[in-house]
């Protein structure tokens, strides 16, 4: 008796396409590791399907004061809208494990997105931390930018102000926008990495 | 301030000698709360003298389970940031950070302190610091306090120190300062030989110490140089050891020196500042060489 194949199962959780080989695979200048993850909108997203576009990965934890600095001020939402309007695909990634700070169900995340007027392409739910580990995500908010060729062109902090104070946003140098702006105009990314500041990712 | 006001009053009703006595001891340090901890600004001496160095200390006491961060916080977090409010003639030197602990999980490693910690701030008083009024020194401390979750905190502490020309007498906090100094990393002994070899994915720190070392831990001063959460594999040598440190994935430009703190099982900690040698082209693999050279 053969078990019927269950393609639906593929949508559950995360299928890691690249074997990480025990070593974090993600590195600036190298191909972005592929993954498929389920989002709070119920759909599955495979990152390699967005070749030909810039993809932003934003590690997120709605209880982290550093993340809140950017959301309570509306700054992150503004960046999402601005860059998506310019053709960027933006994935918010939530790698908090069940029971840990920042873990959310799909419903909770959808309510949060609506309340905050956040507008990522999708909010990916990564409760096992596999996507986080694949990209060696350490903090929220950590940002990764993948170019249309599928290479990582930025990995690090959102800006140069490692604080939780809203007043610092205005004068900060936003590394994410700089990387996208420079790459889109065919220039090399001036700051391809920075220390990602913030709260630790709450892995299992 | 209190001292100055008292002095003016005393001067009117009593003698100059009484003034000197009243002002010889600085006002008691005040504990100031921040989320999940308290801090006070301590002085090592009861007065300061023009032209002499002196030390202040930020004395942190943390609730059980909570931590603050080392100067390099590691993968996440943020060290206490201190903004001094100093009168003219007093300057602050670099803060002295005791050896941190490795905190966090197997995937996110942080460096910091739990419990009680004293951060010593060496200060300098200029030779023409006026003698008549006490020097009021303040510090605004911004810090991040974490357990599983993190809470930003802020505290304002201050102290008023009499300025006198004599040799300053130790304060009641002197023992705390001495204990904290014992836990500061020391320069490496003269007879040690240290090298750092850069390989494709690792830095190999070799230390010829003259004795057998079975365990060692390295804390990097620069961020994003080594992978903080990676295991540090040690190979014992006849008279020392080699420590394999995995490079950070975010290290894009090569570094010319590896700086940090090395802690041995004795609890002794040493300041490391070693030039990085690139492995000769064609050096096979990433494995540890077992030779002592």
Short mmCIF file of C-alpha atoms in Angstrom, two decimals:
data_model
loop_
_atom_site.label_atom_id
_atom_site.label_comp_id
_atom_site.label_asym_id
_atom_site.label_seq_id
_atom_site.Cartn_x
_atom_site.Cartn_y
_atom_site.Cartn_z
CA UNK A 1 0.00 0.00 0.00
CA UNK A 2 1.48 3.27 -1.05
CA UNK A 3 0.62 6.40 0.78
CA UNK A 4 -1.02 8.98 -1.44
CA UNK A 5 1.25 11.89 -2.08
CA UNK A 6 0.26 14.95 -0.15
CA UNK A 7 1.40 18.08 -1.96
CA UNK A 8 -0.48 20.10 0.62
CA UNK A 9 2.13 19.12 3.17
CA UNK A 10 4.69 21.10 1.22
CA UNK A 11 2.87 24.21 2.24
CA UNK A 12 3.20 23.41 5.88
CA UNK A 13 6.26 24.81 7.51
CA UNK A 14 9.39 25.48 5.58
CA UNK A 15 11.14 23.49 2.92
CA UNK A 16 14.83 24.20 2.88
CA UNK A 17 16.05 23.89 -0.66
CA UNK A 18 19.73 24.45 0.00
CA UNK A 19 21.37 22.22 2.53
CA UNK A 20 23.19 24.51 4.89
CA UNK A 21 25.89 21.93 5.60
CA UNK A 22 26.01 22.89 9.24
CA UNK A 23 27.52 26.25 8.37
CA UNK A 24 25.49 29.43 7.95
CA UNK A 25 25.15 29.79 4.21
CA UNK A 26 24.15 33.41 3.83
CA UNK A 27 26.99 35.79 3.02
CA UNK A 28 27.12 39.14 1.30
CA UNK A 29 28.17 38.76 -2.33
CA UNK A 30 27.05 35.15 -2.46
CA UNK A 31 23.80 33.57 -3.66
CA UNK A 32 20.89 33.95 -1.27
CA UNK A 33 19.90 30.58 0.18
CA UNK A 34 16.49 29.54 -1.13
CA UNK A 35 13.57 28.71 1.12
CA UNK A 36 9.83 28.38 1.03
CA UNK A 37 7.84 29.71 3.96
CA UNK A 38 4.22 30.05 4.88
CA UNK A 39 2.97 33.58 5.43
CA UNK A 40 0.27 35.01 7.66
CA UNK A 41 -1.91 35.48 4.56
CA UNK A 42 -2.09 31.68 4.23
CA UNK A 43 0.04 31.56 1.08
CA UNK A 44 3.49 30.08 0.63
CA UNK A 45 6.36 32.10 -0.74
CA UNK A 46 9.53 30.75 -2.30
CA UNK A 47 12.23 33.38 -2.35
CA UNK A 48 13.88 32.17 -5.59
CA UNK A 49 10.63 32.85 -7.45
CA UNK A 50 11.35 36.54 -7.10
CA UNK A 51 14.52 36.58 -9.20
CA UNK A 52 14.45 39.66 -11.41
CA UNK A 53 13.28 41.72 -8.42
CA UNK A 54 15.00 43.11 -5.35
CA UNK A 55 13.90 41.23 -2.24
CA UNK A 56 14.09 42.64 1.29
CA UNK A 57 14.02 40.35 4.34
CA UNK A 58 13.14 42.14 7.57
CA UNK A 59 13.51 40.19 10.82
CA UNK A 60 10.70 41.22 13.08
CA UNK A 61 9.57 40.98 16.71
CA UNK A 62 6.62 43.16 17.66
CA UNK A 63 7.68 43.31 21.34
CA UNK A 64 11.28 44.32 20.75
CA UNK A 65 11.90 48.00 21.62
CA UNK A 66 14.16 48.44 18.58
CA UNK A 67 11.51 47.08 16.23
CA UNK A 68 8.91 49.20 17.98
CA UNK A 69 11.00 52.32 17.46
CA UNK A 70 10.58 51.83 13.72
CA UNK A 71 6.92 50.73 13.75
CA UNK A 72 5.51 53.10 16.38
CA UNK A 73 7.04 55.99 14.43
CA UNK A 74 5.61 54.65 11.16
CA UNK A 75 9.09 54.59 9.65
CA UNK A 76 9.21 50.92 8.70
CA UNK A 77 5.73 51.06 7.14
CA UNK A 78 6.81 54.10 5.12
CA UNK A 79 9.88 52.23 3.85
CA UNK A 80 7.74 49.20 2.95
CA UNK A 81 5.32 51.31 0.92
CA UNK A 82 8.05 53.36 -0.72
CA UNK A 83 10.13 50.40 -1.87
CA UNK A 84 7.26 48.13 -2.83
CA UNK A 85 6.01 50.98 -5.04
CA UNK A 86 9.42 50.83 -6.71
CA UNK A 87 9.09 47.12 -7.47
CA UNK A 88 10.75 45.65 -4.37
CA UNK A 89 9.41 42.47 -2.74
CA UNK A 90 9.41 42.87 1.05
CA UNK A 91 9.17 39.90 3.39
CA UNK A 92 8.81 40.49 7.09
CA UNK A 93 10.20 37.35 8.78
CA UNK A 94 9.13 36.31 12.28
CA UNK A 95 11.52 33.72 13.70
CA UNK A 96 10.28 33.77 17.32
CA UNK A 97 9.56 30.28 18.61
CA UNK A 98 6.21 29.38 20.17
CA UNK A 99 6.20 30.54 23.79
CA UNK A 100 8.94 33.11 23.18
CA UNK A 101 8.62 36.86 22.88
CA UNK A 102 7.34 37.94 19.48
CA UNK A 103 5.79 34.61 18.50
CA UNK A 104 2.52 35.20 16.68
CA UNK A 105 -0.13 33.11 15.00
CA UNK A 106 -1.21 34.02 11.47
CA UNK A 107 -4.35 35.70 12.84
CA UNK A 108 -2.39 37.72 15.40
CA UNK A 109 0.06 38.85 12.74
CA UNK A 110 -2.71 39.86 10.35
CA UNK A 111 -4.35 41.91 13.10
CA UNK A 112 -0.98 43.52 13.88
CA UNK A 113 -0.31 44.37 10.22
CA UNK A 114 -3.75 45.99 9.95
CA UNK A 115 -3.39 47.89 13.23
CA UNK A 116 0.08 49.18 12.36
CA UNK A 117 -0.87 49.83 8.74
CA UNK A 118 2.17 47.77 7.82
CA UNK A 119 2.36 46.73 4.21
CA UNK A 120 5.03 44.10 3.53
CA UNK A 121 4.51 41.87 0.51
CA UNK A 122 3.98 39.15 3.12
CA UNK A 123 4.80 38.33 6.75
CA UNK A 124 6.58 34.97 6.79
CA UNK A 125 6.06 32.79 9.85
CA UNK A 126 9.25 30.96 10.83
CA UNK A 127 8.46 29.42 14.24
CA UNK A 128 11.13 26.72 13.82
CA UNK A 129 13.76 29.39 13.14
CA UNK A 130 14.93 27.63 9.99
CA UNK A 131 14.83 30.69 7.74
CA UNK A 132 16.48 32.71 10.49
CA UNK A 133 19.28 30.18 10.84
CA UNK A 134 19.69 29.92 7.07
CA UNK A 135 20.36 33.66 6.94
CA UNK A 136 22.19 33.71 10.26
CA UNK A 137 19.74 36.32 11.54
CA UNK A 138 20.80 37.53 14.97
CA UNK A 139 18.61 40.50 15.78
CA UNK A 140 15.36 42.27 15.20
CA UNK A 141 15.33 44.40 13.13
CA UNK A 142 18.00 42.79 10.92
CA UNK A 143 17.75 43.52 7.20
CA UNK A 144 18.90 41.51 4.19
CA UNK A 145 18.70 42.67 0.58
CA UNK A 146 18.81 40.23 -2.35
CA UNK A 147 19.40 41.62 -5.83
CA UNK A 148 17.57 40.51 -9.02
CA UNK A 149 20.43 38.08 -9.76
CA UNK A 150 19.76 36.34 -6.47
CA UNK A 151 22.89 37.61 -4.69
CA UNK A 152 22.88 39.04 -1.17
CA UNK A 153 23.94 42.68 -1.46
CA UNK A 154 23.22 43.85 2.07
CA UNK A 155 23.13 42.18 5.47
CA UNK A 156 22.97 44.13 8.70
CA UNK A 157 21.25 46.89 10.64
CA UNK A 158 18.53 49.06 9.20
CA UNK A 159 20.52 52.22 10.01
CA UNK A 160 23.50 53.56 11.89
CA UNK A 161 21.67 54.40 15.15
CA UNK A 162 21.68 51.35 17.42
CA UNK A 163 19.13 52.79 19.82
CA UNK A 164 15.48 52.32 20.71
CA UNK A 165 14.77 56.05 20.55
CA UNK A 166 12.42 57.40 17.91
CA UNK A 167 14.25 60.74 17.89
CA UNK A 168 17.28 59.02 16.34
CA UNK A 169 15.47 57.93 13.17
CA UNK A 170 15.38 61.38 11.60
CA UNK A 171 19.15 61.83 11.58
CA UNK A 172 20.04 58.18 10.96
CA UNK A 173 21.79 56.94 7.83
CA UNK A 174 19.41 54.29 6.51
CA UNK A 175 21.61 51.48 5.21
CA UNK A 176 18.66 49.62 3.67
CA UNK A 177 17.53 52.53 1.51
CA UNK A 178 21.12 53.37 0.59
CA UNK A 179 21.77 49.79 -0.55
CA UNK A 180 18.58 49.66 -2.63
CA UNK A 181 19.13 53.13 -4.08
CA UNK A 182 22.74 52.42 -5.03
CA UNK A 183 22.06 48.95 -6.44
CA UNK A 184 19.09 50.20 -8.47
CA UNK A 185 21.22 52.88 -10.08
CA UNK A 186 23.89 50.32 -10.94
CA UNK A 187 26.38 51.47 -8.32
CA UNK A 188 28.21 49.22 -5.89
CA UNK A 189 26.65 49.14 -2.45
CA UNK A 190 28.84 51.38 -0.32
CA UNK A 191 27.98 49.71 2.99
CA UNK A 192 27.21 46.05 2.25
CA UNK A 193 27.30 44.96 5.91
CA UNK A 194 26.91 46.48 9.33
CA UNK A 195 26.44 45.12 12.81
CA UNK A 196 22.74 44.28 13.08
CA UNK A 197 21.63 45.94 16.29
CA UNK A 198 18.58 45.17 18.37
CA UNK A 199 17.05 42.33 20.36
CA UNK A 200 18.25 38.79 19.83
CA UNK A 201 16.10 36.62 17.60
CA UNK A 202 14.07 34.41 19.97
CA UNK A 203 14.93 31.02 18.46
CA UNK A 204 13.57 27.76 19.88
CA UNK B 1 26.22 71.78 45.91
CA UNK B 2 25.08 70.79 49.40
CA UNK B 3 28.64 71.12 50.51
CA UNK B 4 29.00 74.62 49.06
CA UNK B 5 25.76 75.82 50.66
CA UNK B 6 26.73 74.33 54.00
CA UNK B 7 30.14 75.88 53.69
CA UNK B 8 28.79 79.37 53.16
CA UNK B 9 26.54 78.97 56.17
CA UNK B 10 29.29 77.50 58.32
CA UNK B 11 31.66 80.22 57.29
CA UNK B 12 29.34 82.81 58.70
CA UNK B 13 28.64 81.10 62.01
CA UNK B 14 31.76 79.10 62.58
CA UNK B 15 35.38 78.73 61.64
CA UNK B 16 37.19 77.87 58.45
CA UNK B 17 38.39 74.65 60.09
CA UNK B 18 34.84 73.53 60.53
CA UNK B 19 34.22 74.22 56.85
CA UNK B 20 37.12 71.97 55.87
CA UNK B 21 35.78 69.18 58.07
CA UNK B 22 32.25 69.44 56.71
CA UNK B 23 33.42 69.30 53.14
CA UNK B 24 36.11 66.64 53.42
CA UNK B 25 33.75 63.80 52.66
CA UNK B 26 31.70 63.70 49.46
CA UNK B 27 27.96 63.35 49.73
CA UNK B 28 26.91 59.68 49.85
CA UNK B 29 26.29 58.22 46.44
CA UNK B 30 22.63 57.81 45.60
CA UNK B 31 21.17 54.67 44.12
CA UNK B 32 19.22 55.41 40.96
CA UNK B 33 16.81 52.86 39.57
CA UNK B 34 16.39 51.78 35.99
CA UNK B 35 14.24 48.87 34.78
CA UNK B 36 15.44 45.70 36.60
CA UNK B 37 18.43 47.30 38.27
CA UNK B 38 20.03 50.18 40.10
CA UNK B 39 23.23 52.14 39.66
CA UNK B 40 25.28 54.54 41.78
CA UNK B 41 28.27 56.69 40.95
CA UNK B 42 31.13 55.88 43.31
CA UNK B 43 34.39 57.67 43.91
CA UNK B 44 37.56 55.87 44.88
CA UNK B 45 38.86 58.81 46.89
CA UNK B 46 37.19 61.31 49.21
CA UNK B 47 38.57 64.25 47.27
CA UNK B 48 40.45 65.05 44.11
CA UNK B 49 43.62 67.03 43.61
CA UNK B 50 44.60 69.34 40.75
CA UNK B 51 46.98 67.64 38.33
CA UNK B 52 46.18 64.10 39.53
CA UNK B 53 44.19 61.28 38.05
CA UNK B 54 41.31 59.75 39.97
CA UNK B 55 38.69 57.08 39.41
CA UNK B 56 34.95 57.03 39.43
CA UNK B 57 32.91 53.88 39.14
CA UNK B 58 29.47 53.06 37.85
CA UNK B 59 28.26 50.43 40.28
CA UNK B 60 25.48 48.40 38.65
CA UNK B 61 23.28 45.95 40.57
CA UNK B 62 20.98 43.86 38.41
CA UNK B 63 17.91 41.83 39.27
CA UNK B 64 18.44 38.10 39.07
CA UNK B 65 18.10 36.82 35.51
CA UNK B 66 18.76 40.19 33.87
CA UNK B 67 21.94 41.32 32.16
CA UNK B 68 23.66 44.31 30.64
CA UNK B 69 26.34 44.27 27.95
CA UNK B 70 30.11 44.42 27.51
CA UNK B 71 31.72 47.07 25.30
CA UNK B 72 31.26 44.65 22.40
CA UNK B 73 27.82 43.21 23.12
CA UNK B 74 28.23 40.31 20.68
CA UNK B 75 25.40 39.25 18.40
CA UNK B 76 22.72 41.46 19.92
CA UNK B 77 22.26 44.05 22.63
CA UNK B 78 24.01 47.31 23.36
CA UNK B 79 26.58 48.37 25.97
CA UNK B 80 25.79 51.03 28.57
CA UNK B 81 26.48 54.40 26.96
CA UNK B 82 27.68 57.08 29.34
CA UNK B 83 27.59 60.79 28.74
CA UNK B 84 29.65 62.64 31.32
CA UNK B 85 28.79 66.09 32.58
CA UNK B 86 32.13 67.41 33.70
CA UNK B 87 33.21 70.75 35.10
CA UNK B 88 35.99 72.60 33.26
CA UNK B 89 39.36 71.06 34.08
CA UNK B 90 38.15 67.46 34.41
CA UNK B 91 38.32 65.01 31.52
CA UNK B 92 37.13 61.41 31.26
CA UNK B 93 39.34 58.66 29.89
CA UNK B 94 38.25 55.35 28.35
CA UNK B 95 36.01 53.19 30.54
CA UNK B 96 37.56 50.00 31.91
CA UNK B 97 35.41 46.95 31.25
CA UNK B 98 35.77 43.83 33.41
CA UNK B 99 35.87 40.46 31.67
CA UNK B 100 32.39 39.64 30.39
CA UNK B 101 30.45 36.39 30.42
CA UNK B 102 29.14 34.65 27.36
CA UNK B 103 25.36 34.91 27.48
CA UNK B 104 22.56 33.90 25.18
CA UNK B 105 21.89 30.71 23.28
CA UNK B 106 23.77 28.44 20.90
CA UNK B 107 22.63 30.54 17.94
CA UNK B 108 22.81 34.06 19.34
CA UNK B 109 25.77 34.74 21.63
CA UNK B 110 26.06 37.93 23.65
CA UNK B 111 28.76 39.23 25.99
CA UNK B 112 27.76 40.91 29.20
CA UNK B 113 27.29 40.97 32.93
CA UNK B 114 24.78 39.62 35.39
CA UNK B 115 24.53 40.45 39.09
CA UNK B 116 26.87 43.23 40.23
CA UNK B 117 29.42 44.96 38.06
CA UNK B 118 31.61 48.03 38.53
CA UNK B 119 32.69 49.90 35.42
CA UNK B 120 35.68 52.05 36.32
CA UNK B 121 36.00 55.43 34.67
CA UNK B 122 39.48 56.93 35.01
CA UNK B 123 39.42 60.74 35.14
CA UNK B 124 42.00 63.46 34.95
CA UNK B 125 41.99 66.75 36.85
CA UNK B 126 43.95 69.59 35.30
CA UNK B 127 46.67 71.31 37.32
CA UNK B 128 44.69 74.54 37.46
CA UNK B 129 41.46 73.05 38.76
CA UNK B 130 40.20 75.62 41.28
CA UNK B 131 40.44 74.56 44.92
CA UNK B 132 37.63 76.52 46.48
CA UNK B 133 34.51 74.70 45.23
CA UNK B 134 33.67 71.00 45.01
CA UNK B 135 33.62 69.47 41.54
CA UNK B 136 30.20 68.21 40.60
CA UNK B 137 30.38 65.34 38.16
CA UNK B 138 27.33 63.85 36.53
CA UNK B 139 26.74 60.96 34.19
CA UNK B 140 23.78 60.14 32.03
CA UNK B 141 23.70 56.39 31.48
CA UNK B 142 21.62 54.86 28.71
CA UNK B 143 21.53 51.12 28.76
CA UNK B 144 19.73 48.07 27.55
CA UNK B 145 18.71 45.53 30.18
CA UNK B 146 17.73 42.09 28.92
CA UNK B 147 16.51 38.74 30.12
CA UNK B 148 14.69 37.02 27.30
CA UNK B 149 13.27 40.38 26.38
CA UNK B 150 15.02 43.71 26.45
CA UNK B 151 14.09 46.95 28.15
CA UNK B 152 15.90 50.21 27.45
CA UNK B 153 16.75 52.20 30.56
CA UNK B 154 18.17 55.54 31.54
CA UNK B 155 19.73 56.81 34.76
CA UNK B 156 21.25 60.09 35.86
CA UNK B 157 23.84 59.85 38.60
CA UNK B 158 26.11 62.47 40.09
CA UNK B 159 28.62 63.11 42.80
CA UNK B 160 30.23 66.22 44.30
CA UNK B 161 33.92 65.88 45.12
CA UNK B 162 35.93 68.33 47.21
CA UNK B 163 39.04 69.63 45.45
CA UNK B 164 42.07 69.89 47.70
CA UNK B 165 45.78 69.97 47.10
CA UNK B 166 46.73 67.11 49.43
CA UNK B 167 46.97 63.45 48.50
CA UNK B 168 43.34 62.26 48.32
CA UNK B 169 42.30 59.79 51.02
CA UNK B 170 40.63 56.54 49.93
CA UNK B 171 36.86 56.41 50.20
CA UNK B 172 34.85 53.59 51.73
CA UNK B 173 34.42 52.21 48.17
CA UNK B 174 38.16 51.66 47.64
CA UNK B 175 37.86 47.86 48.15
CA UNK B 176 35.23 47.62 45.41
CA UNK B 177 37.56 49.41 43.01
CA UNK B 178 40.46 47.12 43.92
CA UNK B 179 38.31 44.03 43.37
CA UNK B 180 37.07 45.33 40.02
CA UNK B 181 40.65 46.05 38.92
CA UNK B 182 41.63 42.47 39.66
CA UNK B 183 39.00 41.32 37.14
CA UNK B 184 40.26 43.59 34.37
CA UNK B 185 42.21 41.94 31.55
CA UNK B 186 45.98 42.34 31.93
CA UNK B 187 48.71 42.74 29.30
CA UNK B 188 50.08 39.36 28.21
CA UNK B 189 53.29 38.26 29.95
CA UNK B 190 56.49 39.23 28.12
CA UNK B 191 57.51 35.63 27.44
CA UNK B 192 54.30 34.72 25.60
CA UNK B 193 54.40 34.44 21.84
CA UNK B 194 51.12 35.14 20.07
CA UNK B 195 50.24 34.80 16.41
CA UNK B 196 47.03 35.07 14.42
CA UNK B 197 46.79 33.30 11.11
CA UNK B 198 43.96 34.10 8.74
CA UNK B 199 42.51 31.20 6.80
CA UNK B 200 39.54 31.02 4.47
CA UNK B 201 36.88 30.71 7.17
CA UNK B 202 38.81 31.11 10.39
CA UNK B 203 41.35 33.03 12.39
CA UNK B 204 43.74 30.76 14.24
CA UNK B 205 45.04 32.37 17.41
CA UNK B 206 48.13 30.55 18.66
CA UNK B 207 49.54 31.30 22.09
CA UNK B 208 52.87 29.95 23.27
CA UNK B 209 52.54 30.52 26.94
CA UNK B 210 55.15 28.16 28.30
CA UNK B 211 52.54 25.97 30.01
CA UNK B 212 49.81 23.54 29.05
CA UNK B 213 46.41 25.09 28.44
CA UNK B 214 43.32 22.88 28.16
CA UNK B 215 40.67 25.53 27.78
CA UNK B 216 40.50 29.15 26.67
CA UNK B 217 37.86 31.60 25.63
CA UNK B 218 38.29 34.61 23.37
CA UNK B 219 36.08 37.69 23.49
CA UNK B 220 36.53 39.89 20.40
CA UNK B 221 36.64 43.65 20.87
CA UNK B 222 35.59 44.39 17.31
CA UNK B 223 32.08 43.47 16.28
CA UNK B 224 31.41 41.24 13.31
CA UNK B 225 34.96 39.91 13.13
CA UNK B 226 34.30 36.42 14.43
CA UNK B 227 31.09 34.42 14.56
CA UNK B 228 30.14 34.99 18.19
CA UNK B 229 27.97 31.90 18.51
CA UNK B 230 30.42 29.48 16.84
CA UNK B 231 32.32 27.05 19.06
CA UNK B 232 35.94 28.04 19.64
CA UNK B 233 37.90 24.86 19.00
CA UNK B 234 41.04 24.54 21.06
CA UNK B 235 44.05 22.40 20.29
CA UNK B 236 46.59 22.04 23.06
CA UNK B 237 50.20 22.53 22.11
CA UNK B 238 53.18 21.36 24.15
CA UNK B 239 53.53 24.80 25.67
CA UNK B 240 50.36 26.61 24.79
CA UNK B 241 47.36 26.25 22.57
CA UNK B 242 45.68 27.18 19.33
CA UNK B 243 42.17 28.54 19.19
CA UNK B 244 40.14 28.34 16.03
CA UNK B 245 37.76 31.29 15.64
CA UNK B 246 35.22 31.18 12.85
CA UNK B 247 35.10 34.38 10.80
CA UNK B 248 31.89 36.36 10.80
CA UNK B 249 29.76 36.09 7.69
CA UNK B 250 29.59 39.86 7.75
CA UNK B 251 33.36 40.35 7.70
CA UNK B 252 33.83 41.82 4.24
CA UNK B 253 37.16 43.63 4.56
CA UNK B 254 40.12 41.87 6.07
CA UNK B 255 41.33 43.06 9.44
CA UNK B 256 44.95 43.89 10.20
CA UNK B 257 44.88 43.09 13.93
CA UNK B 258 42.80 40.84 16.12
CA UNK B 259 41.93 42.53 19.38
CA UNK B 260 40.08 41.13 22.32
CA UNK B 261 40.28 39.44 25.68
CA UNK B 262 41.51 35.93 26.31
CA UNK B 263 40.33 34.11 29.42
CA UNK B 264 42.16 31.06 30.77
CA UNK B 265 40.78 28.44 33.20
CA UNK B 266 42.59 30.14 36.09
CA UNK B 267 40.18 33.03 35.56
CA UNK B 268 43.08 35.21 34.44
CA UNK B 269 42.23 37.42 31.50
CA UNK B 270 44.62 39.00 29.04
CA UNK B 271 44.42 41.81 26.51
CA UNK B 272 45.06 40.48 23.02
CA UNK B 273 46.19 42.73 20.18
CA UNK B 274 47.97 40.68 17.54
CA UNK B 275 48.70 41.37 13.85
CA UNK B 276 46.82 39.08 11.47
CA UNK B 277 48.98 37.07 9.06
CA UNK B 278 47.37 35.80 5.88
CA UNK B 279 47.95 32.09 5.36
CA UNK B 280 50.43 31.54 2.51
CA UNK B 281 48.68 30.82 -0.80
CA UNK B 282 48.14 27.12 -1.26
CA UNK B 283 47.96 26.39 2.44
CA UNK B 284 45.70 23.39 2.50
CA UNK B 285 42.29 23.54 4.06
CA UNK B 286 41.22 25.09 7.26
CA UNK B 287 42.38 22.42 9.67
CA UNK B 288 44.48 23.10 12.68
CA UNK B 289 48.17 22.68 12.18
CA UNK B 290 49.61 20.74 15.10
CA UNK B 291 53.09 22.09 14.82
CA UNK B 292 54.24 24.54 17.40
CA UNK B 293 55.41 26.94 14.73
#
